[in-house]
mmCIF file of C-alpha atoms and ligand atoms in Angstrom:
data_model
loop_
_atom_site.group_PDB
_atom_site.id
_atom_site.type_symbol
_atom_site.label_atom_id
_atom_site.label_comp_id
_atom_site.label_asym_id
_atom_site.label_seq_id
_atom_site.Cartn_x
_atom_site.Cartn_y
_atom_site.Cartn_z
ATOM 1 C CA UNK A 465 -59.878 184.549 -191.371
ATOM 2 C CA UNK A 466 -60.264 188.232 -190.585
ATOM 3 C CA UNK A 467 -59.061 190.631 -193.232
ATOM 4 C CA UNK A 468 -57.246 193.758 -192.048
ATOM 5 C CA UNK A 469 -59.141 197.036 -192.000
ATOM 6 C CA UNK A 470 -58.877 199.198 -195.114
ATOM 7 C CA UNK A 471 -55.249 199.975 -196.068
ATOM 8 C CA UNK A 472 -54.102 197.954 -193.079
ATOM 9 C CA UNK A 473 -55.052 200.883 -190.866
ATOM 10 C CA UNK A 474 -56.732 200.766 -187.491
ATOM 11 C CA UNK A 475 -60.269 199.457 -187.398
ATOM 12 C CA UNK A 476 -62.908 202.054 -186.568
ATOM 13 C CA UNK A 477 -63.862 200.066 -183.471
ATOM 14 C CA UNK A 478 -61.458 198.582 -180.947
ATOM 15 C CA UNK A 479 -64.003 196.043 -179.722
ATOM 16 C CA UNK A 480 -66.432 193.972 -181.747
ATOM 17 C CA UNK A 481 -70.129 194.810 -181.916
ATOM 18 C CA UNK A 482 -72.759 192.304 -183.037
ATOM 19 C CA UNK A 483 -76.121 192.774 -184.687
ATOM 20 C CA UNK A 484 -78.319 192.033 -181.695
ATOM 21 C CA UNK A 485 -78.176 191.580 -177.943
ATOM 22 C CA UNK A 486 -80.798 191.149 -175.243
ATOM 23 C CA UNK A 487 -81.110 193.625 -172.386
ATOM 24 C CA UNK A 488 -81.717 192.073 -168.958
ATOM 25 C CA UNK A 489 -81.952 194.177 -165.785
ATOM 26 C CA UNK A 490 -82.306 193.440 -162.063
ATOM 27 C CA UNK A 491 -86.114 193.588 -162.281
ATOM 28 C CA UNK A 492 -86.007 190.771 -164.877
ATOM 29 C CA UNK A 493 -83.725 188.674 -162.677
ATOM 30 C CA UNK A 494 -85.943 189.233 -159.681
ATOM 31 C CA UNK A 495 -89.083 188.321 -161.635
ATOM 32 C CA UNK A 496 -87.508 185.017 -162.673
ATOM 33 C CA UNK A 497 -86.170 184.144 -159.217
ATOM 34 C CA UNK A 498 -89.589 184.831 -157.689
ATOM 35 C CA UNK A 499 -91.047 182.141 -159.925
ATOM 36 C CA UNK A 500 -88.246 179.752 -159.005
ATOM 37 C CA UNK A 501 -89.185 180.201 -155.327
ATOM 38 C CA UNK A 502 -92.902 179.766 -156.037
ATOM 39 C CA UNK A 503 -95.099 176.667 -156.361
ATOM 40 C CA UNK A 504 -95.529 176.775 -160.122
ATOM 41 C CA UNK A 505 -92.775 176.507 -162.689
ATOM 42 C CA UNK A 506 -95.300 175.857 -165.451
ATOM 43 C CA UNK A 507 -99.104 176.092 -165.857
ATOM 44 C CA UNK A 508 -99.068 178.685 -163.074
ATOM 45 C CA UNK A 509 -100.379 182.223 -162.637
ATOM 46 C CA UNK A 510 -97.743 183.945 -164.777
ATOM 47 C CA UNK A 511 -99.245 182.464 -167.950
ATOM 48 C CA UNK A 512 -102.613 184.149 -167.526
ATOM 49 C CA UNK A 513 -100.936 187.338 -166.346
ATOM 50 C CA UNK A 514 -98.815 187.510 -169.496
ATOM 51 C CA UNK A 515 -101.768 186.704 -171.732
ATOM 52 C CA UNK A 516 -103.751 189.546 -170.122
ATOM 53 C CA UNK A 517 -100.834 191.880 -170.578
ATOM 54 C CA UNK A 518 -100.499 191.007 -174.274
ATOM 55 C CA UNK A 519 -104.220 191.634 -174.755
ATOM 56 C CA UNK A 520 -103.881 195.011 -173.041
ATOM 57 C CA UNK A 521 -100.854 195.893 -175.184
ATOM 58 C CA UNK A 522 -102.430 194.942 -178.493
ATOM 59 C CA UNK A 523 -106.141 195.336 -177.894
ATOM 60 C CA UNK A 524 -106.666 191.714 -179.000
ATOM 61 C CA UNK A 525 -109.473 189.834 -177.231
ATOM 62 C CA UNK A 526 -107.480 186.622 -176.730
ATOM 63 C CA UNK A 527 -103.835 185.689 -176.317
ATOM 64 C CA UNK A 528 -102.362 182.186 -176.153
ATOM 65 C CA UNK A 529 -98.721 182.092 -175.112
ATOM 66 C CA UNK A 530 -96.614 179.113 -176.113
ATOM 67 C CA UNK A 531 -93.120 177.658 -176.290
ATOM 68 C CA UNK A 532 -91.744 179.796 -179.124
ATOM 69 C CA UNK A 533 -92.689 181.758 -182.226
ATOM 70 C CA UNK A 534 -92.461 178.670 -184.423
ATOM 71 C CA UNK A 535 -94.943 176.767 -182.230
ATOM 72 C CA UNK A 536 -97.181 179.857 -182.390
ATOM 73 C CA UNK A 537 -97.146 179.710 -186.203
ATOM 74 C CA UNK A 538 -97.811 175.969 -186.163
ATOM 75 C CA UNK A 539 -100.887 176.162 -183.904
ATOM 76 C CA UNK A 540 -102.114 179.228 -185.813
ATOM 77 C CA UNK A 541 -101.913 177.332 -189.112
ATOM 78 C CA UNK A 542 -103.652 174.277 -187.598
ATOM 79 C CA UNK A 543 -106.374 176.472 -186.106
ATOM 80 C CA UNK A 544 -106.885 178.072 -189.515
ATOM 81 C CA UNK A 545 -107.653 174.554 -190.757
ATOM 82 C CA UNK A 546 -104.530 174.257 -192.908
ATOM 83 C CA UNK A 547 -104.113 170.612 -193.886
ATOM 84 C CA UNK A 548 -102.923 168.149 -196.485
ATOM 85 C CA UNK A 549 -103.145 169.441 -200.054
ATOM 86 C CA UNK A 550 -103.669 173.063 -199.025
ATOM 87 C CA UNK A 551 -101.496 175.995 -200.031
ATOM 88 C CA UNK A 552 -100.244 178.768 -197.770
ATOM 89 C CA UNK A 553 -98.883 181.957 -199.307
ATOM 90 C CA UNK A 554 -95.920 183.656 -197.648
ATOM 91 C CA UNK A 555 -92.836 185.760 -198.331
ATOM 92 C CA UNK A 556 -89.412 184.275 -199.087
ATOM 93 C CA UNK A 557 -87.700 187.062 -197.098
ATOM 94 C CA UNK A 558 -88.339 185.662 -193.650
ATOM 95 C CA UNK A 559 -87.113 183.155 -191.147
ATOM 96 C CA UNK A 560 -87.893 179.622 -192.384
ATOM 97 C CA UNK A 561 -90.537 179.087 -189.696
ATOM 98 C CA UNK A 562 -93.036 181.319 -191.561
ATOM 99 C CA UNK A 563 -93.078 178.738 -194.380
ATOM 100 C CA UNK A 564 -92.295 175.617 -192.342
ATOM 101 C CA UNK A 565 -95.587 176.003 -190.456
ATOM 102 C CA UNK A 566 -97.360 175.061 -193.707
ATOM 103 C CA UNK A 567 -95.123 171.993 -194.120
ATOM 104 C CA UNK A 568 -95.885 170.903 -190.544
ATOM 105 C CA UNK A 569 -99.549 170.772 -191.614
ATOM 106 C CA UNK A 570 -98.697 168.829 -194.810
ATOM 107 C CA UNK A 571 -99.586 171.899 -196.880
ATOM 108 C CA UNK A 572 -97.455 173.554 -199.556
ATOM 109 C CA UNK A 573 -95.876 176.965 -199.007
ATOM 110 C CA UNK A 574 -96.300 179.265 -202.021
ATOM 111 C CA UNK A 575 -93.923 182.199 -202.177
ATOM 112 C CA UNK A 576 -95.151 185.617 -203.294
ATOM 113 C CA UNK A 577 -92.581 188.298 -204.087
ATOM 114 C CA UNK A 578 -91.852 191.370 -201.986
ATOM 115 C CA UNK A 579 -92.250 195.064 -202.671
ATOM 116 C CA UNK A 580 -88.787 196.193 -203.858
ATOM 117 C CA UNK A 581 -88.698 199.191 -201.491
ATOM 118 C CA UNK A 582 -90.495 198.201 -198.271
ATOM 119 C CA UNK A 583 -89.330 194.551 -198.580
ATOM 120 C CA UNK A 584 -92.674 193.336 -197.270
ATOM 121 C CA UNK A 585 -94.865 190.905 -199.214
ATOM 122 C CA UNK A 586 -96.623 192.614 -202.117
ATOM 123 C CA UNK A 587 -100.427 192.249 -201.781
ATOM 124 C CA UNK A 588 -100.830 192.183 -205.593
ATOM 125 C CA UNK A 589 -98.416 189.223 -205.765
ATOM 126 C CA UNK A 590 -100.368 187.503 -202.996
ATOM 127 C CA UNK A 591 -103.583 187.858 -204.942
ATOM 128 C CA UNK A 592 -101.916 186.555 -208.116
ATOM 129 C CA UNK A 593 -100.723 183.449 -206.230
ATOM 130 C CA UNK A 594 -104.176 182.431 -204.946
ATOM 131 C CA UNK A 595 -105.575 179.123 -206.253
ATOM 132 C CA UNK A 596 -108.534 176.948 -205.279
ATOM 133 C CA UNK A 597 -106.196 175.209 -202.792
ATOM 134 C CA UNK A 598 -105.105 178.351 -200.942
ATOM 135 C CA UNK A 599 -106.147 178.279 -197.303
ATOM 136 C CA UNK A 600 -104.131 180.980 -195.550
ATOM 137 C CA UNK A 601 -101.649 183.802 -195.973
ATOM 138 C CA UNK A 602 -98.705 184.201 -193.581
ATOM 139 C CA UNK A 603 -97.662 187.861 -193.846
ATOM 140 C CA UNK A 604 -94.443 188.867 -192.088
ATOM 141 C CA UNK A 605 -93.826 192.338 -190.652
ATOM 142 C CA UNK A 606 -90.255 192.285 -191.895
ATOM 143 C CA UNK A 607 -87.832 194.284 -189.700
ATOM 144 C CA UNK A 608 -90.718 195.595 -187.572
ATOM 145 C CA UNK A 609 -92.527 197.581 -190.238
ATOM 146 C CA UNK A 610 -96.127 196.450 -190.451
ATOM 147 C CA UNK A 611 -97.187 194.749 -193.658
ATOM 148 C CA UNK A 612 -99.824 196.725 -195.490
ATOM 149 C CA UNK A 613 -102.662 194.963 -193.692
ATOM 150 C CA UNK A 614 -105.658 196.742 -195.276
ATOM 151 C CA UNK A 615 -105.236 195.346 -198.811
ATOM 152 C CA UNK A 616 -104.193 191.931 -197.457
ATOM 153 C CA UNK A 617 -107.305 191.698 -195.274
ATOM 154 C CA UNK A 618 -109.486 192.736 -198.172
ATOM 155 C CA UNK A 619 -107.949 190.063 -200.435
ATOM 156 C CA UNK A 620 -108.215 187.371 -197.760
ATOM 157 C CA UNK A 621 -111.825 188.240 -197.043
ATOM 158 C CA UNK A 622 -112.765 188.174 -200.716
ATOM 159 C CA UNK A 623 -111.169 184.736 -201.198
ATOM 160 C CA UNK A 624 -112.204 183.235 -197.842
ATOM 161 C CA UNK A 625 -108.610 182.915 -196.564
ATOM 162 C CA UNK A 626 -107.249 183.216 -193.047
ATOM 163 C CA UNK A 627 -104.692 185.987 -192.580
ATOM 164 C CA UNK A 628 -101.944 184.992 -190.148
ATOM 165 C CA UNK A 629 -99.586 187.850 -189.372
ATOM 166 C CA UNK A 630 -96.113 186.657 -188.398
ATOM 167 C CA UNK A 631 -95.448 189.536 -186.030
ATOM 168 C CA UNK A 632 -92.143 188.223 -184.648
ATOM 169 C CA UNK A 633 -90.562 191.613 -185.435
ATOM 170 C CA UNK A 634 -93.489 193.868 -184.727
ATOM 171 C CA UNK A 635 -94.290 193.916 -181.013
ATOM 172 C CA UNK A 636 -95.213 197.472 -180.018
ATOM 173 C CA UNK A 637 -95.889 198.677 -183.564
ATOM 174 C CA UNK A 638 -99.204 200.108 -184.732
ATOM 175 C CA UNK A 639 -100.808 200.090 -188.184
ATOM 176 C CA UNK A 640 -103.092 203.049 -188.901
ATOM 177 C CA UNK A 641 -103.060 203.729 -185.166
ATOM 178 C CA UNK A 642 -104.193 200.219 -184.218
ATOM 179 C CA UNK A 643 -101.694 197.882 -182.540
ATOM 180 C CA UNK A 644 -100.453 194.954 -184.595
ATOM 181 C CA UNK A 645 -101.905 191.908 -182.891
ATOM 182 C CA UNK A 646 -105.527 193.035 -183.000
ATOM 183 C CA UNK A 647 -105.940 193.369 -186.769
ATOM 184 C CA UNK A 648 -105.240 190.135 -188.678
ATOM 185 C CA UNK A 649 -107.233 186.935 -187.984
ATOM 186 C CA UNK A 650 -104.263 185.772 -185.906
ATOM 187 C CA UNK A 651 -100.932 187.428 -185.108
ATOM 188 C CA UNK A 652 -97.930 185.530 -183.772
ATOM 189 C CA UNK A 653 -95.084 186.901 -181.656
ATOM 190 C CA UNK A 654 -91.667 185.499 -180.789
ATOM 191 C CA UNK A 655 -89.687 186.158 -177.625
ATOM 192 C CA UNK A 656 -86.342 184.830 -178.828
ATOM 193 C CA UNK A 657 -83.405 186.840 -177.383
ATOM 194 C CA UNK A 658 -82.737 188.775 -180.607
ATOM 195 C CA UNK A 659 -86.324 190.056 -180.676
ATOM 196 C CA UNK A 660 -87.301 193.353 -179.034
ATOM 197 C CA UNK A 661 -88.729 191.599 -175.937
ATOM 198 C CA UNK A 662 -87.389 188.226 -174.765
ATOM 199 C CA UNK A 663 -88.250 185.286 -172.565
ATOM 200 C CA UNK A 664 -85.214 183.216 -173.564
ATOM 201 C CA UNK A 665 -87.664 181.371 -175.778
ATOM 202 C CA UNK A 666 -91.352 182.068 -176.092
ATOM 203 C CA UNK A 667 -94.204 182.778 -178.450
ATOM 204 C CA UNK A 668 -97.803 183.939 -178.547
ATOM 205 C CA UNK A 669 -100.827 183.943 -180.815
ATOM 206 C CA UNK A 670 -103.307 186.818 -180.626
ATOM 207 C CA UNK A 671 -106.809 186.766 -182.019
ATOM 208 C CA UNK A 672 -110.234 188.372 -181.647
ATOM 209 C CA UNK A 673 -112.017 185.166 -182.694
ATOM 210 C CA UNK A 674 -113.291 182.913 -179.928
ATOM 211 C CA UNK A 675 -113.464 179.777 -182.089
ATOM 212 C CA UNK A 676 -109.836 180.184 -183.114
ATOM 213 C CA UNK A 677 -108.928 180.865 -179.486
ATOM 214 C CA UNK A 678 -110.461 177.565 -178.320
ATOM 215 C CA UNK A 679 -108.587 175.673 -181.017
ATOM 216 C CA UNK A 680 -105.305 177.370 -180.154
ATOM 217 C CA UNK A 681 -105.699 176.333 -176.499
ATOM 218 C CA UNK A 682 -106.246 172.709 -177.483
ATOM 219 C CA UNK A 683 -103.335 172.552 -179.930
ATOM 220 C CA UNK A 684 -101.032 174.122 -177.338
ATOM 221 C CA UNK A 685 -101.660 171.369 -174.826
ATOM 222 C CA UNK A 686 -102.169 167.872 -176.298
ATOM 223 C CA UNK A 687 -105.739 168.504 -177.447
ATOM 224 C CA UNK A 688 -106.708 168.031 -173.795
ATOM 225 C CA UNK A 689 -109.569 169.926 -172.169
ATOM 226 C CA UNK A 690 -110.997 170.230 -168.668
ATOM 227 C CA UNK A 691 -113.954 172.224 -169.996
ATOM 228 C CA UNK A 692 -117.034 170.038 -169.411
ATOM 229 C CA UNK A 693 -118.967 171.717 -172.186
ATOM 230 C CA UNK A 694 -116.421 170.410 -174.705
ATOM 231 C CA UNK A 695 -116.350 166.817 -173.395
ATOM 232 C CA UNK A 696 -117.968 163.845 -175.134
ATOM 233 C CA UNK A 697 -118.280 161.586 -172.117
ATOM 234 C CA UNK A 698 -119.660 162.026 -168.640
ATOM 235 C CA UNK A 699 -117.360 163.564 -166.067
ATOM 236 C CA UNK A 700 -115.827 160.525 -164.353
ATOM 237 C CA UNK A 701 -114.647 162.438 -161.299
ATOM 238 C CA UNK A 702 -112.740 165.534 -160.269
ATOM 239 C CA UNK A 703 -109.555 164.209 -161.926
ATOM 240 C CA UNK A 704 -111.237 163.750 -165.263
ATOM 241 C CA UNK A 705 -110.123 165.442 -168.479
ATOM 242 C CA UNK A 706 -110.468 164.485 -172.126
ATOM 243 C CA UNK A 707 -108.239 164.532 -175.139
ATOM 244 C CA UNK A 708 -110.582 165.613 -177.906
ATOM 245 C CA UNK A 709 -108.055 166.292 -180.686
ATOM 246 C CA UNK A 710 -104.334 165.799 -181.330
ATOM 247 C CA UNK A 711 -102.324 168.677 -179.907
ATOM 248 C CA UNK A 712 -98.785 169.161 -178.675
ATOM 249 C CA UNK A 713 -96.923 170.207 -175.597
ATOM 250 C CA UNK A 714 -96.170 173.733 -176.765
ATOM 251 C CA UNK A 715 -96.647 175.303 -173.340
ATOM 252 C CA UNK A 716 -94.565 178.181 -172.037
ATOM 253 C CA UNK A 717 -93.082 177.950 -168.534
ATOM 254 C CA UNK A 718 -93.915 180.484 -165.821
ATOM 255 C CA UNK A 719 -90.194 181.276 -165.730
ATOM 256 C CA UNK A 720 -90.343 182.523 -169.320
ATOM 257 C CA UNK A 721 -93.669 184.279 -168.771
ATOM 258 C CA UNK A 722 -92.319 186.180 -165.747
ATOM 259 C CA UNK A 723 -89.319 187.348 -167.749
ATOM 260 C CA UNK A 724 -91.499 188.489 -170.645
ATOM 261 C CA UNK A 725 -93.882 190.336 -168.284
ATOM 262 C CA UNK A 726 -90.932 192.173 -166.786
ATOM 263 C CA UNK A 727 -89.453 192.889 -170.221
ATOM 264 C CA UNK A 728 -92.773 194.277 -171.482
ATOM 265 C CA UNK A 729 -92.579 196.979 -168.798
ATOM 266 C CA UNK A 730 -89.513 198.220 -170.666
ATOM 267 C CA UNK A 731 -91.084 198.097 -174.130
ATOM 268 C CA UNK A 732 -91.650 201.881 -174.374
ATOM 269 C CA UNK A 733 -88.002 202.370 -173.441
ATOM 270 C CA UNK A 734 -86.831 199.673 -175.890
ATOM 271 C CA UNK A 735 -88.962 201.240 -178.589
ATOM 272 C CA UNK A 736 -87.710 204.769 -178.035
ATOM 273 C CA UNK A 737 -84.067 203.748 -178.089
ATOM 274 C CA UNK A 738 -84.399 201.602 -181.209
ATOM 275 C CA UNK A 739 -86.175 204.460 -182.954
ATOM 276 C CA UNK A 740 -83.373 206.867 -182.009
ATOM 277 C CA UNK A 741 -80.703 204.573 -183.418
ATOM 278 C CA UNK A 742 -82.678 203.984 -186.618
ATOM 279 C CA UNK A 743 -83.146 207.737 -187.033
ATOM 280 C CA UNK A 744 -79.384 208.272 -186.800
ATOM 281 C CA UNK A 745 -78.699 205.485 -189.292
ATOM 282 C CA UNK A 746 -81.303 206.839 -191.710
ATOM 283 C CA UNK A 747 -79.943 210.392 -191.452
ATOM 284 C CA UNK A 748 -76.431 209.214 -192.185
ATOM 285 C CA UNK A 749 -77.183 206.645 -194.891
ATOM 286 C CA UNK A 750 -79.979 208.621 -196.550
ATOM 287 C CA UNK A 751 -77.385 211.095 -197.793
ATOM 288 C CA UNK A 752 -75.282 208.416 -199.454
ATOM 289 C CA UNK A 753 -76.284 207.459 -203.024
ATOM 290 C CA UNK A 754 -74.319 204.214 -202.630
ATOM 291 C CA UNK A 755 -76.887 203.028 -200.088
ATOM 292 C CA UNK A 756 -80.641 202.504 -200.307
ATOM 293 C CA UNK A 757 -82.742 203.192 -197.226
ATOM 294 C CA UNK A 758 -85.773 200.940 -196.709
ATOM 295 C CA UNK A 759 -88.952 202.814 -197.553
ATOM 296 C CA UNK A 760 -91.236 203.473 -194.596
ATOM 297 C CA UNK A 761 -94.985 203.413 -195.046
ATOM 298 C CA UNK A 762 -96.871 206.127 -193.134
ATOM 299 C CA UNK A 763 -99.479 203.600 -191.896
ATOM 300 C CA UNK A 764 -96.878 201.831 -189.735
ATOM 301 C CA UNK A 765 -95.557 203.431 -186.546
ATOM 302 C CA UNK A 766 -92.495 201.264 -186.766
ATOM 303 C CA UNK A 767 -90.157 200.050 -184.073
ATOM 304 C CA UNK A 768 -87.423 198.302 -185.952
ATOM 305 C CA UNK A 769 -86.305 194.869 -184.873
ATOM 306 C CA UNK A 770 -83.659 194.846 -187.638
ATOM 307 C CA UNK A 771 -81.849 197.598 -189.484
ATOM 308 C CA UNK A 772 -81.122 196.647 -193.077
ATOM 309 C CA UNK A 773 -78.196 198.307 -194.836
ATOM 310 C CA UNK A 774 -78.700 197.897 -198.579
ATOM 311 C CA UNK A 775 -75.944 198.617 -201.045
ATOM 312 C CA UNK A 776 -76.512 199.990 -204.549
ATOM 313 C CA UNK A 777 -74.174 197.605 -206.413
ATOM 314 C CA UNK A 778 -73.647 199.848 -209.487
ATOM 315 C CA UNK A 779 -72.239 202.571 -207.262
ATOM 316 C CA UNK A 780 -69.672 200.459 -205.409
ATOM 317 C CA UNK A 781 -66.607 198.490 -206.503
ATOM 318 C CA UNK A 782 -67.393 195.740 -204.018
ATOM 319 C CA UNK A 783 -70.308 193.382 -203.583
ATOM 320 C CA UNK A 784 -72.271 192.584 -200.444
ATOM 321 C CA UNK A 785 -69.917 189.794 -199.386
ATOM 322 C CA UNK A 786 -66.906 192.095 -199.612
ATOM 323 C CA UNK A 787 -68.794 194.886 -197.844
ATOM 324 C CA UNK A 788 -69.732 192.450 -195.083
ATOM 325 C CA UNK A 789 -66.085 191.372 -194.677
ATOM 326 C CA UNK A 790 -64.873 194.986 -194.736
ATOM 327 C CA UNK A 791 -67.335 195.832 -191.955
ATOM 328 C CA UNK A 792 -66.137 192.855 -189.927
ATOM 329 C CA UNK A 793 -62.567 194.100 -190.355
ATOM 330 C CA UNK A 794 -63.749 197.343 -188.727
ATOM 331 C CA UNK A 795 -65.112 195.193 -185.854
ATOM 332 C CA UNK A 796 -68.724 195.682 -186.929
ATOM 333 C CA UNK A 797 -70.288 192.238 -187.209
ATOM 334 C CA UNK A 798 -73.498 192.260 -189.190
ATOM 335 C CA UNK A 799 -75.726 189.452 -190.323
ATOM 336 C CA UNK A 800 -78.009 188.809 -193.282
ATOM 337 C CA UNK A 801 -81.783 188.592 -192.892
ATOM 338 C CA UNK A 802 -82.814 186.604 -194.782
ATOM 339 C CA UNK A 803 -81.690 183.963 -197.232
ATOM 340 C CA UNK A 804 -84.780 183.420 -199.432
ATOM 341 C CA UNK A 805 -86.460 180.417 -197.822
ATOM 342 C CA UNK A 806 -86.753 178.443 -201.057
ATOM 343 C CA UNK A 807 -82.953 178.557 -201.550
ATOM 344 C CA UNK A 808 -82.590 175.984 -198.771
ATOM 345 C CA UNK A 809 -81.859 172.398 -199.865
ATOM 346 C CA UNK A 810 -84.949 171.130 -198.069
ATOM 347 C CA UNK A 811 -87.062 173.368 -200.299
ATOM 348 C CA UNK A 812 -85.020 172.687 -203.434
ATOM 349 C CA UNK A 813 -85.697 168.976 -202.959
ATOM 350 C CA UNK A 814 -89.425 169.773 -203.003
ATOM 351 C CA UNK A 815 -88.992 171.389 -206.418
ATOM 352 C CA UNK A 816 -88.653 175.093 -205.620
ATOM 353 C CA UNK A 817 -86.319 176.833 -208.076
ATOM 354 C CA UNK A 818 -84.351 180.055 -208.046
ATOM 355 C CA UNK A 819 -85.925 182.829 -210.076
ATOM 356 C CA UNK A 820 -89.295 182.480 -208.323
ATOM 357 C CA UNK A 821 -89.256 185.912 -206.632
ATOM 358 C CA UNK A 822 -86.823 188.289 -208.401
ATOM 359 C CA UNK A 823 -87.268 191.218 -205.978
ATOM 360 C CA UNK A 824 -86.509 188.980 -202.999
ATOM 361 C CA UNK A 825 -83.495 187.436 -204.714
ATOM 362 C CA UNK A 826 -82.070 190.848 -205.612
ATOM 363 C CA UNK A 827 -82.620 192.100 -202.072
ATOM 364 C CA UNK A 828 -80.765 189.107 -200.673
ATOM 365 C CA UNK A 829 -77.678 189.981 -202.766
ATOM 366 C CA UNK A 830 -77.529 193.547 -201.414
ATOM 367 C CA UNK A 831 -78.270 193.512 -197.683
ATOM 368 C CA UNK A 832 -76.480 193.455 -194.355
ATOM 369 C CA UNK A 833 -78.224 193.698 -190.973
ATOM 370 C CA UNK A 834 -76.415 196.289 -188.871
ATOM 371 C CA UNK A 835 -76.221 196.258 -185.069
ATOM 372 C CA UNK A 836 -79.502 197.416 -183.533
ATOM 373 C CA UNK A 837 -80.454 196.791 -179.922
ATOM 374 C CA UNK A 838 -81.437 198.683 -176.814
ATOM 375 C CA UNK A 839 -78.051 198.543 -175.082
ATOM 376 C CA UNK A 840 -76.119 200.231 -177.901
ATOM 377 C CA UNK A 841 -74.543 203.509 -176.860
ATOM 378 C CA UNK A 842 -74.426 206.648 -179.013
ATOM 379 C CA UNK A 843 -70.717 205.911 -179.499
ATOM 380 C CA UNK A 844 -71.566 202.422 -180.747
ATOM 381 C CA UNK A 845 -74.069 203.859 -183.204
ATOM 382 C CA UNK A 846 -71.650 206.490 -184.464
ATOM 383 C CA UNK A 847 -68.872 203.919 -184.840
ATOM 384 C CA UNK A 848 -71.090 201.735 -187.014
ATOM 385 C CA UNK A 849 -71.927 204.766 -189.165
ATOM 386 C CA UNK A 850 -68.265 205.698 -189.358
ATOM 387 C CA UNK A 851 -67.299 202.183 -190.443
ATOM 388 C CA UNK A 852 -69.959 202.161 -193.178
ATOM 389 C CA UNK A 853 -68.865 205.614 -194.384
ATOM 390 C CA UNK A 854 -65.229 204.586 -194.430
ATOM 391 C CA UNK A 855 -66.009 201.591 -196.632
ATOM 392 C CA UNK A 856 -68.310 203.525 -198.964
ATOM 393 C CA UNK A 857 -65.742 206.330 -199.363
ATOM 394 C CA UNK A 858 -62.992 203.858 -200.136
ATOM 395 C CA UNK A 859 -64.916 201.672 -202.607
ATOM 396 C CA UNK A 860 -67.107 204.261 -204.324
ATOM 397 C CA UNK A 861 -66.963 203.918 -208.142
HETATM 398 C C1 LIG B 1553 -87.797 184.664 -184.850
HETATM 399 C C2 LIG B 1553 -88.791 184.467 -185.919
HETATM 400 C C3 LIG B 1553 -89.664 183.369 -185.949
HETATM 401 C C4 LIG B 1553 -89.542 182.193 -185.036
HETATM 402 O O1 LIG B 1553 -89.570 182.477 -183.715
HETATM 403 P P1 LIG B 1553 -88.909 181.485 -182.652
HETATM 404 O O2 LIG B 1553 -89.410 182.051 -181.362
HETATM 405 O O3 LIG B 1553 -87.426 181.587 -182.809
HETATM 406 O O4 LIG B 1553 -89.419 180.122 -182.925
HETATM 407 C C5 LIG B 1553 -90.634 183.320 -186.936
HETATM 408 N N1 LIG B 1553 -90.719 184.270 -187.860
HETATM 409 C C6 LIG B 1553 -89.890 185.333 -187.884
HETATM 410 C C7 LIG B 1553 -90.070 186.367 -188.939
HETATM 411 C C8 LIG B 1553 -88.889 185.451 -186.931
HETATM 412 O O5 LIG B 1553 -88.043 186.486 -186.975
#
């Protein structure tokens, strides 16, 4: 049930706005229809073309595109050798897939707390969580701001761990001038429609390591190879291939790949517009003591995938839930990213308890994701700001 806008007055916006929306143009539609008229709907030329393009974008030596970002995390964890009895350290402030990839491999996710101001995983907490069973770290570039990769890489190197960067939010961002995707042992991307670049569904793993690359290829496609040098038996004929390990069908279609290729041409434009909107939000909200603006680290040239409005509870008469409802009454429909992963019943049943990561739990109580996407107009942006201001002014203590 929708509550009326403050004092029963008119909502700031006449029409609803939501937190994310894809942007598809005629070039995208044409790219997809060209594939539909071609010989290959899957396993065709668009796959290699997209992989090349992702390598060019990130500077990574190898790219393996796959069905979605979750599949990318799964094959990355398998390629890192994550298996039964191992531990994988990750953040609780992420989409469940960042932790589920450890469960898929029969390993145990271990949650390390976030930095209270950047909201990214705290490298000191990662180091404190390492045990003899730790195999990998899944570090998430939350909202599109790069995790502080330098200390994480140093820690992983010292302890012999694989660093998997869950870069679902980070496409187009650089860390210390180097594109995310070419830095960690493996970086995964997602092309879900709420992400900066979409293929409907889609994912990718980037790496500079040839051994990991070969494993990723096998896990993506049933563990099957046509590479004679990898085969155990004699080539039986031109049809012959071998399954040399147990992989999956995590392939991407050429339809998705063509859409992503076309979308990537617009990445500079997507980036610029998102940065403009974020700048406006930061200018407006930075002046308001009732709100806390996410701290930016200078190492990350951030393109935000999400904009997080954070309330300072002591300075407002309402809590996050009431703020969220008040925004909805103004026709501004936010979201919350994320519920700490270990709050979910599936995790509770495995023994995870609340209280594990206090910074993450506090963040979760105070945040709302505001609309942020390429197609937002200046009027949309200003109306969101106006709605937030209206609520803050009304409920200020
Ligand atoms: C979207 C997302 C994923 C999963 O990607 P899918 O393509 O939806 O499977 C993983 N991690 C994070 C942080 C995400 O935002």
